[in-house]
Amino acid sequence: MPTIEMATPAALPADWRDFLALTKPRVMYLVVFTGLCGLLAAPQLPPFVLGFTAILCIALGAGACGALNQWYEADIDAKMRRTAKRPLPAGRMDRQSALHFGVGLGFFSVILMGLANNWLAAVLLAVSILFYVLVYTVWLKPRTAQNIVIGGAAGAFPPLIGWVAATGRIELLPVLLFAIIFLWTPPHFWALSLFVRSDYAAAGIPMLPVVAGIENTRRQIFLYTLPMVAAAIAPWPLGLAGAAYGVAATVLGFVFLVLAGRVLANRAAEPRDMAPEKHLFAYSVFYLFALFAALVADRWIA
Amino acid sequence: MPLQEDEIIRKRQRERARVLALLLGAFVVLLFFITIAKASLNW
């Protein structure tokens, strides 16, 4: 692990708000939303309280990932402007508290999921937490520019977990939903990493723009967008979703492709001139929301 | 230990105890409704 360059560790007990901040609540909403859509798209719905518990467990599992990620990366966070004010690098909490909180929250979410819903969903939740912490955070992120590509699998689990929590089975549609988020993650994160690459470079994280250059990253964004759009439309021709979803997925995917094309055509090297990258990043979040909302609406109409 | 720091520690401990009590209370209520839901599924 790299040398720690943080503020002096806290002598005071940490504020409860800092424990909440460890869970990264602002990035959790997409995880919760996709998990909820996976559950709502399932052919049979569980009783409300069990569905609520499944989504709560997905949120708590995501919170555990956030806490363990911040525990492991506290020294890296201290070097990046975007993350330097988090509880650990700012010295408002000691590292061991973050570790205990993250591990405790992870165990709690998995056991509650197993008891309230089913143990297949609990195993998937445990795998997603371990994948995010061990495979992505500890192994891939500091070592390879492909960190986001493989690590993206961790963020792709929620709709699959939501579906399995409702049905107890793994089927083709939730696997496709997994594939959509898996293929969506590289264009989404690479668009961001293009205009904050100096932060990643300063922290020594080998994100694609830092290692392979800006032009190569723009090309990769466009190349990953093609299979992502294909995977998003696939439920329609496969008969797993209706025309309403198919039309929505096609239109949303077309706009994504146009924005990725504008990123490909951009030649700017300075973040202030990277409007296409910023537009693509913002649109990618909207895209995932709209796509999953369209799927649920389509399944409920049918 | 300076008085001011002692007060901050006690204030944070009080707040954390309150939040924990609320969360535990919510968990008990959730467990109750989960039990009802699971029982009704098995009827």
mmCIF file with all atom_site columns, N, CA and C in Angstrom, chain A residues 232-263:
data_model
loop_
_atom_site.group_PDB
_atom_site.id
_atom_site.type_symbol
_atom_site.label_atom_id
_atom_site.label_alt_id
_atom_site.label_comp_id
_atom_site.label_asym_id
_atom_site.label_entity_id
_atom_site.label_seq_id
_atom_site.pdbx_PDB_ins_code
_atom_site.Cartn_x
_atom_site.Cartn_y
_atom_site.Cartn_z
_atom_site.occupancy
_atom_site.B_iso_or_equiv
_atom_site.pdbx_formal_charge
_atom_site.auth_seq_id
_atom_site.auth_comp_id
_atom_site.auth_asym_id
_atom_site.auth_atom_id
_atom_site.pdbx_PDB_model_num
ATOM 1  N N  . ALA A 1 232 ? -28.482 -3.289  -24.899 1.00 0.00 ? 232 ALA A N  1
ATOM 2  C CA . ALA A 1 232 ? -29.665 -2.597  -24.365 1.00 0.00 ? 232 ALA A CA 1
ATOM 3  C C  . ALA A 1 232 ? -30.896 -2.860  -25.224 1.00 0.00 ? 232 ALA A C  1
ATOM 4  N N  . ILE A 1 233 ? -30.696 -2.979  -26.543 1.00 0.00 ? 233 ILE A N  1
ATOM 5  C CA . ILE A 1 233 ? -31.843 -3.218  -27.427 1.00 0.00 ? 233 ILE A CA 1
ATOM 6  C C  . ILE A 1 233 ? -32.237 -4.706  -27.432 1.00 0.00 ? 233 ILE A C  1
ATOM 7  N N  . ALA A 1 234 ? -31.279 -5.587  -27.144 1.00 0.00 ? 234 ALA A N  1
ATOM 8  C CA . ALA A 1 234 ? -31.473 -7.047  -27.268 1.00 0.00 ? 234 ALA A CA 1
ATOM 9  C C  . ALA A 1 234 ? -32.739 -7.613  -26.607 1.00 0.00 ? 234 ALA A C  1
ATOM 10 N N  . PRO A 1 235 ? -33.165 -7.146  -25.417 1.00 0.00 ? 235 PRO A N  1
ATOM 11 C CA . PRO A 1 235 ? -34.373 -7.742  -24.828 1.00 0.00 ? 235 PRO A CA 1
ATOM 12 C C  . PRO A 1 235 ? -35.600 -7.655  -25.748 1.00 0.00 ? 235 PRO A C  1
ATOM 13 N N  . TRP A 1 236 ? -35.630 -6.649  -26.625 1.00 0.00 ? 236 TRP A N  1
ATOM 14 C CA . TRP A 1 236 ? -36.798 -6.486  -27.524 1.00 0.00 ? 236 TRP A CA 1
ATOM 15 C C  . TRP A 1 236 ? -36.865 -7.618  -28.561 1.00 0.00 ? 236 TRP A C  1
ATOM 16 N N  . PRO A 1 237 ? -35.832 -7.775  -29.446 1.00 0.00 ? 237 PRO A N  1
ATOM 17 C CA . PRO A 1 237 ? -35.914 -8.875  -30.422 1.00 0.00 ? 237 PRO A CA 1
ATOM 18 C C  . PRO A 1 237 ? -35.950 -10.263 -29.778 1.00 0.00 ? 237 PRO A C  1
ATOM 19 N N  . LEU A 1 238 ? -35.411 -10.382 -28.564 1.00 0.00 ? 238 LEU A N  1
ATOM 20 C CA . LEU A 1 238 ? -35.429 -11.694 -27.888 1.00 0.00 ? 238 LEU A CA 1
ATOM 21 C C  . LEU A 1 238 ? -36.790 -12.000 -27.248 1.00 0.00 ? 238 LEU A C  1
ATOM 22 N N  . GLY A 1 239 ? -37.685 -11.043 -27.328 1.00 0.00 ? 239 GLY A N  1
ATOM 23 C CA . GLY A 1 239 ? -39.034 -11.264 -26.798 1.00 0.00 ? 239 GLY A CA 1
ATOM 24 C C  . GLY A 1 239 ? -39.123 -11.129 -25.280 1.00 0.00 ? 239 GLY A C  1
ATOM 25 N N  . LEU A 1 240 ? -38.100 -10.531 -24.663 1.00 0.00 ? 240 LEU A N  1
ATOM 26 C CA . LEU A 1 240 ? -38.107 -10.377 -23.205 1.00 0.00 ? 240 LEU A CA 1
ATOM 27 C C  . LEU A 1 240 ? -38.711 -9.036  -22.787 1.00 0.00 ? 240 LEU A C  1
ATOM 28 N N  . ALA A 1 241 ? -38.862 -8.131  -23.770 1.00 0.00 ? 241 ALA A N  1
ATOM 29 C CA . ALA A 1 241 ? -39.492 -6.834  -23.508 1.00 0.00 ? 241 ALA A CA 1
ATOM 30 C C  . ALA A 1 241 ? -40.279 -6.438  -24.755 1.00 0.00 ? 241 ALA A C  1
ATOM 31 N N  . GLY A 1 242 ? -41.207 -5.488  -24.569 1.00 0.00 ? 242 GLY A N  1
ATOM 32 C CA . GLY A 1 242 ? -42.080 -5.121  -25.673 1.00 0.00 ? 242 GLY A CA 1
ATOM 33 C C  . GLY A 1 242 ? -41.541 -3.970  -26.515 1.00 0.00 ? 242 GLY A C  1
ATOM 34 N N  . ALA A 1 243 ? -42.418 -3.491  -27.440 1.00 0.00 ? 243 ALA A N  1
ATOM 35 C CA . ALA A 1 243 ? -42.012 -2.437  -28.381 1.00 0.00 ? 243 ALA A CA 1
ATOM 36 C C  . ALA A 1 243 ? -41.725 -1.113  -27.667 1.00 0.00 ? 243 ALA A C  1
ATOM 37 N N  . ALA A 1 244 ? -42.467 -0.829  -26.588 1.00 0.00 ? 244 ALA A N  1
ATOM 38 C CA . ALA A 1 244 ? -42.258 0.441   -25.872 1.00 0.00 ? 244 ALA A CA 1
ATOM 39 C C  . ALA A 1 244 ? -40.807 0.518   -25.375 1.00 0.00 ? 244 ALA A C  1
ATOM 40 N N  . TYR A 1 245 ? -40.358 -0.596  -24.792 1.00 0.00 ? 245 TYR A N  1
ATOM 41 C CA . TYR A 1 245 ? -38.962 -0.625  -24.342 1.00 0.00 ? 245 TYR A CA 1
ATOM 42 C C  . TYR A 1 245 ? -38.010 -0.570  -25.538 1.00 0.00 ? 245 TYR A C  1
ATOM 43 N N  . GLY A 1 246 ? -38.325 -1.345  -26.588 1.00 0.00 ? 246 GLY A N  1
ATOM 44 C CA . GLY A 1 246 ? -37.445 -1.402  -27.756 1.00 0.00 ? 246 GLY A CA 1
ATOM 45 C C  . GLY A 1 246 ? -37.231 -0.035  -28.376 1.00 0.00 ? 246 GLY A C  1
ATOM 46 N N  . VAL A 1 247 ? -38.321 0.733   -28.530 1.00 0.00 ? 247 VAL A N  1
ATOM 47 C CA . VAL A 1 247 ? -38.216 2.076   -29.123 1.00 0.00 ? 247 VAL A CA 1
ATOM 48 C C  . VAL A 1 247 ? -37.399 2.992   -28.194 1.00 0.00 ? 247 VAL A C  1
ATOM 49 N N  . ALA A 1 248 ? -37.696 2.929   -26.894 1.00 0.00 ? 248 ALA A N  1
ATOM 50 C CA . ALA A 1 248 ? -36.970 3.770   -25.928 1.00 0.00 ? 248 ALA A CA 1
ATOM 51 C C  . ALA A 1 248 ? -35.477 3.432   -25.948 1.00 0.00 ? 248 ALA A C  1
ATOM 52 N N  . ALA A 1 249 ? -35.152 2.126   -25.946 1.00 0.00 ? 249 ALA A N  1
ATOM 53 C CA . ALA A 1 249 ? -33.742 1.711   -25.936 1.00 0.00 ? 249 ALA A CA 1
ATOM 54 C C  . ALA A 1 249 ? -33.033 2.155   -27.215 1.00 0.00 ? 249 ALA A C  1
ATOM 55 N N  . THR A 1 250 ? -33.753 2.106   -28.355 1.00 0.00 ? 250 THR A N  1
ATOM 56 C CA . THR A 1 250 ? -33.148 2.509   -29.624 1.00 0.00 ? 250 THR A CA 1
ATOM 57 C C  . THR A 1 250 ? -32.868 4.013   -29.639 1.00 0.00 ? 250 THR A C  1
ATOM 58 N N  . VAL A 1 251 ? -33.860 4.797   -29.235 1.00 0.00 ? 251 VAL A N  1
ATOM 59 C CA . VAL A 1 251 ? -33.699 6.266   -29.247 1.00 0.00 ? 251 VAL A CA 1
ATOM 60 C C  . VAL A 1 251 ? -32.599 6.680   -28.259 1.00 0.00 ? 251 VAL A C  1
ATOM 61 N N  . LEU A 1 252 ? -32.679 6.133   -27.041 1.00 0.00 ? 252 LEU A N  1
ATOM 62 C CA . LEU A 1 252 ? -31.677 6.492   -26.009 1.00 0.00 ? 252 LEU A CA 1
ATOM 63 C C  . LEU A 1 252 ? -30.277 6.076   -26.469 1.00 0.00 ? 252 LEU A C  1
ATOM 64 N N  . GLY A 1 253 ? -30.172 4.896   -27.079 1.00 0.00 ? 253 GLY A N  1
ATOM 65 C CA . GLY A 1 253 ? -28.884 4.404   -27.560 1.00 0.00 ? 253 GLY A CA 1
ATOM 66 C C  . GLY A 1 253 ? -28.344 5.238   -28.705 1.00 0.00 ? 253 GLY A C  1
ATOM 67 N N  . PHE A 1 254 ? -29.263 5.688   -29.591 1.00 0.00 ? 254 PHE A N  1
ATOM 68 C CA . PHE A 1 254 ? -28.839 6.532   -30.716 1.00 0.00 ? 254 PHE A CA 1
ATOM 69 C C  . PHE A 1 254 ? -28.221 7.836   -30.190 1.00 0.00 ? 254 PHE A C  1
ATOM 70 N N  . VAL A 1 255 ? -28.878 8.461   -29.202 1.00 0.00 ? 255 VAL A N  1
ATOM 71 C CA . VAL A 1 255 ? -28.348 9.710   -28.630 1.00 0.00 ? 255 VAL A CA 1
ATOM 72 C C  . VAL A 1 255 ? -26.984 9.446   -27.975 1.00 0.00 ? 255 VAL A C  1
ATOM 73 N N  . PHE A 1 256 ? -26.868 8.293   -27.285 1.00 0.00 ? 256 PHE A N  1
ATOM 74 C CA . PHE A 1 256 ? -25.586 7.931   -26.649 1.00 0.00 ? 256 PHE A CA 1
ATOM 75 C C  . PHE A 1 256 ? -24.494 7.832   -27.714 1.00 0.00 ? 256 PHE A C  1
ATOM 76 N N  . LEU A 1 257 ? -24.837 7.182   -28.842 1.00 0.00 ? 257 LEU A N  1
ATOM 77 C CA . LEU A 1 257 ? -23.858 7.021   -29.926 1.00 0.00 ? 257 LEU A CA 1
ATOM 78 C C  . LEU A 1 257 ? -23.446 8.374   -30.508 1.00 0.00 ? 257 LEU A C  1
ATOM 79 N N  . VAL A 1 258 ? -24.422 9.274   -30.694 1.00 0.00 ? 258 VAL A N  1
ATOM 80 C CA . VAL A 1 258 ? -24.115 10.615  -31.234 1.00 0.00 ? 258 VAL A CA 1
ATOM 81 C C  . VAL A 1 258 ? -23.155 11.346  -30.291 1.00 0.00 ? 258 VAL A C  1
ATOM 82 N N  . LEU A 1 259 ? -23.452 11.297  -28.969 1.00 0.00 ? 259 LEU A N  1
ATOM 83 C CA . LEU A 1 259 ? -22.587 11.987  -28.001 1.00 0.00 ? 259 LEU A CA 1
ATOM 84 C C  . LEU A 1 259 ? -21.196 11.338  -27.939 1.00 0.00 ? 259 LEU A C  1
ATOM 85 N N  . ALA A 1 260 ? -21.149 9.990   -28.036 1.00 0.00 ? 260 ALA A N  1
ATOM 86 C CA . ALA A 1 260 ? -19.844 9.305   -28.050 1.00 0.00 ? 260 ALA A CA 1
ATOM 87 C C  . ALA A 1 260 ? -19.081 9.663   -29.322 1.00 0.00 ? 260 ALA A C  1
ATOM 88 N N  . GLY A 1 261 ? -19.817 9.879   -30.439 1.00 0.00 ? 261 GLY A N  1
ATOM 89 C CA . GLY A 1 261 ? -19.189 10.310  -31.691 1.00 0.00 ? 261 GLY A CA 1
ATOM 90 C C  . GLY A 1 261 ? -18.599 11.703  -31.570 1.00 0.00 ? 261 GLY A C  1
ATOM 91 N N  . ARG A 1 262 ? -19.303 12.572  -30.836 1.00 0.00 ? 262 ARG A N  1
ATOM 92 C CA . ARG A 1 262 ? -18.768 13.939  -30.623 1.00 0.00 ? 262 ARG A CA 1
ATOM 93 C C  . ARG A 1 262 ? -17.507 13.895  -29.758 1.00 0.00 ? 262 ARG A C  1
ATOM 94 N N  . VAL A 1 263 ? -17.488 12.969  -28.789 1.00 0.00 ? 263 VAL A N  1
ATOM 95 C CA . VAL A 1 263 ? -16.268 12.795  -27.967 1.00 0.00 ? 263 VAL A CA 1
ATOM 96 C C  . VAL A 1 263 ? -15.125 12.310  -28.855 1.00 0.00 ? 263 VAL A C  1
#
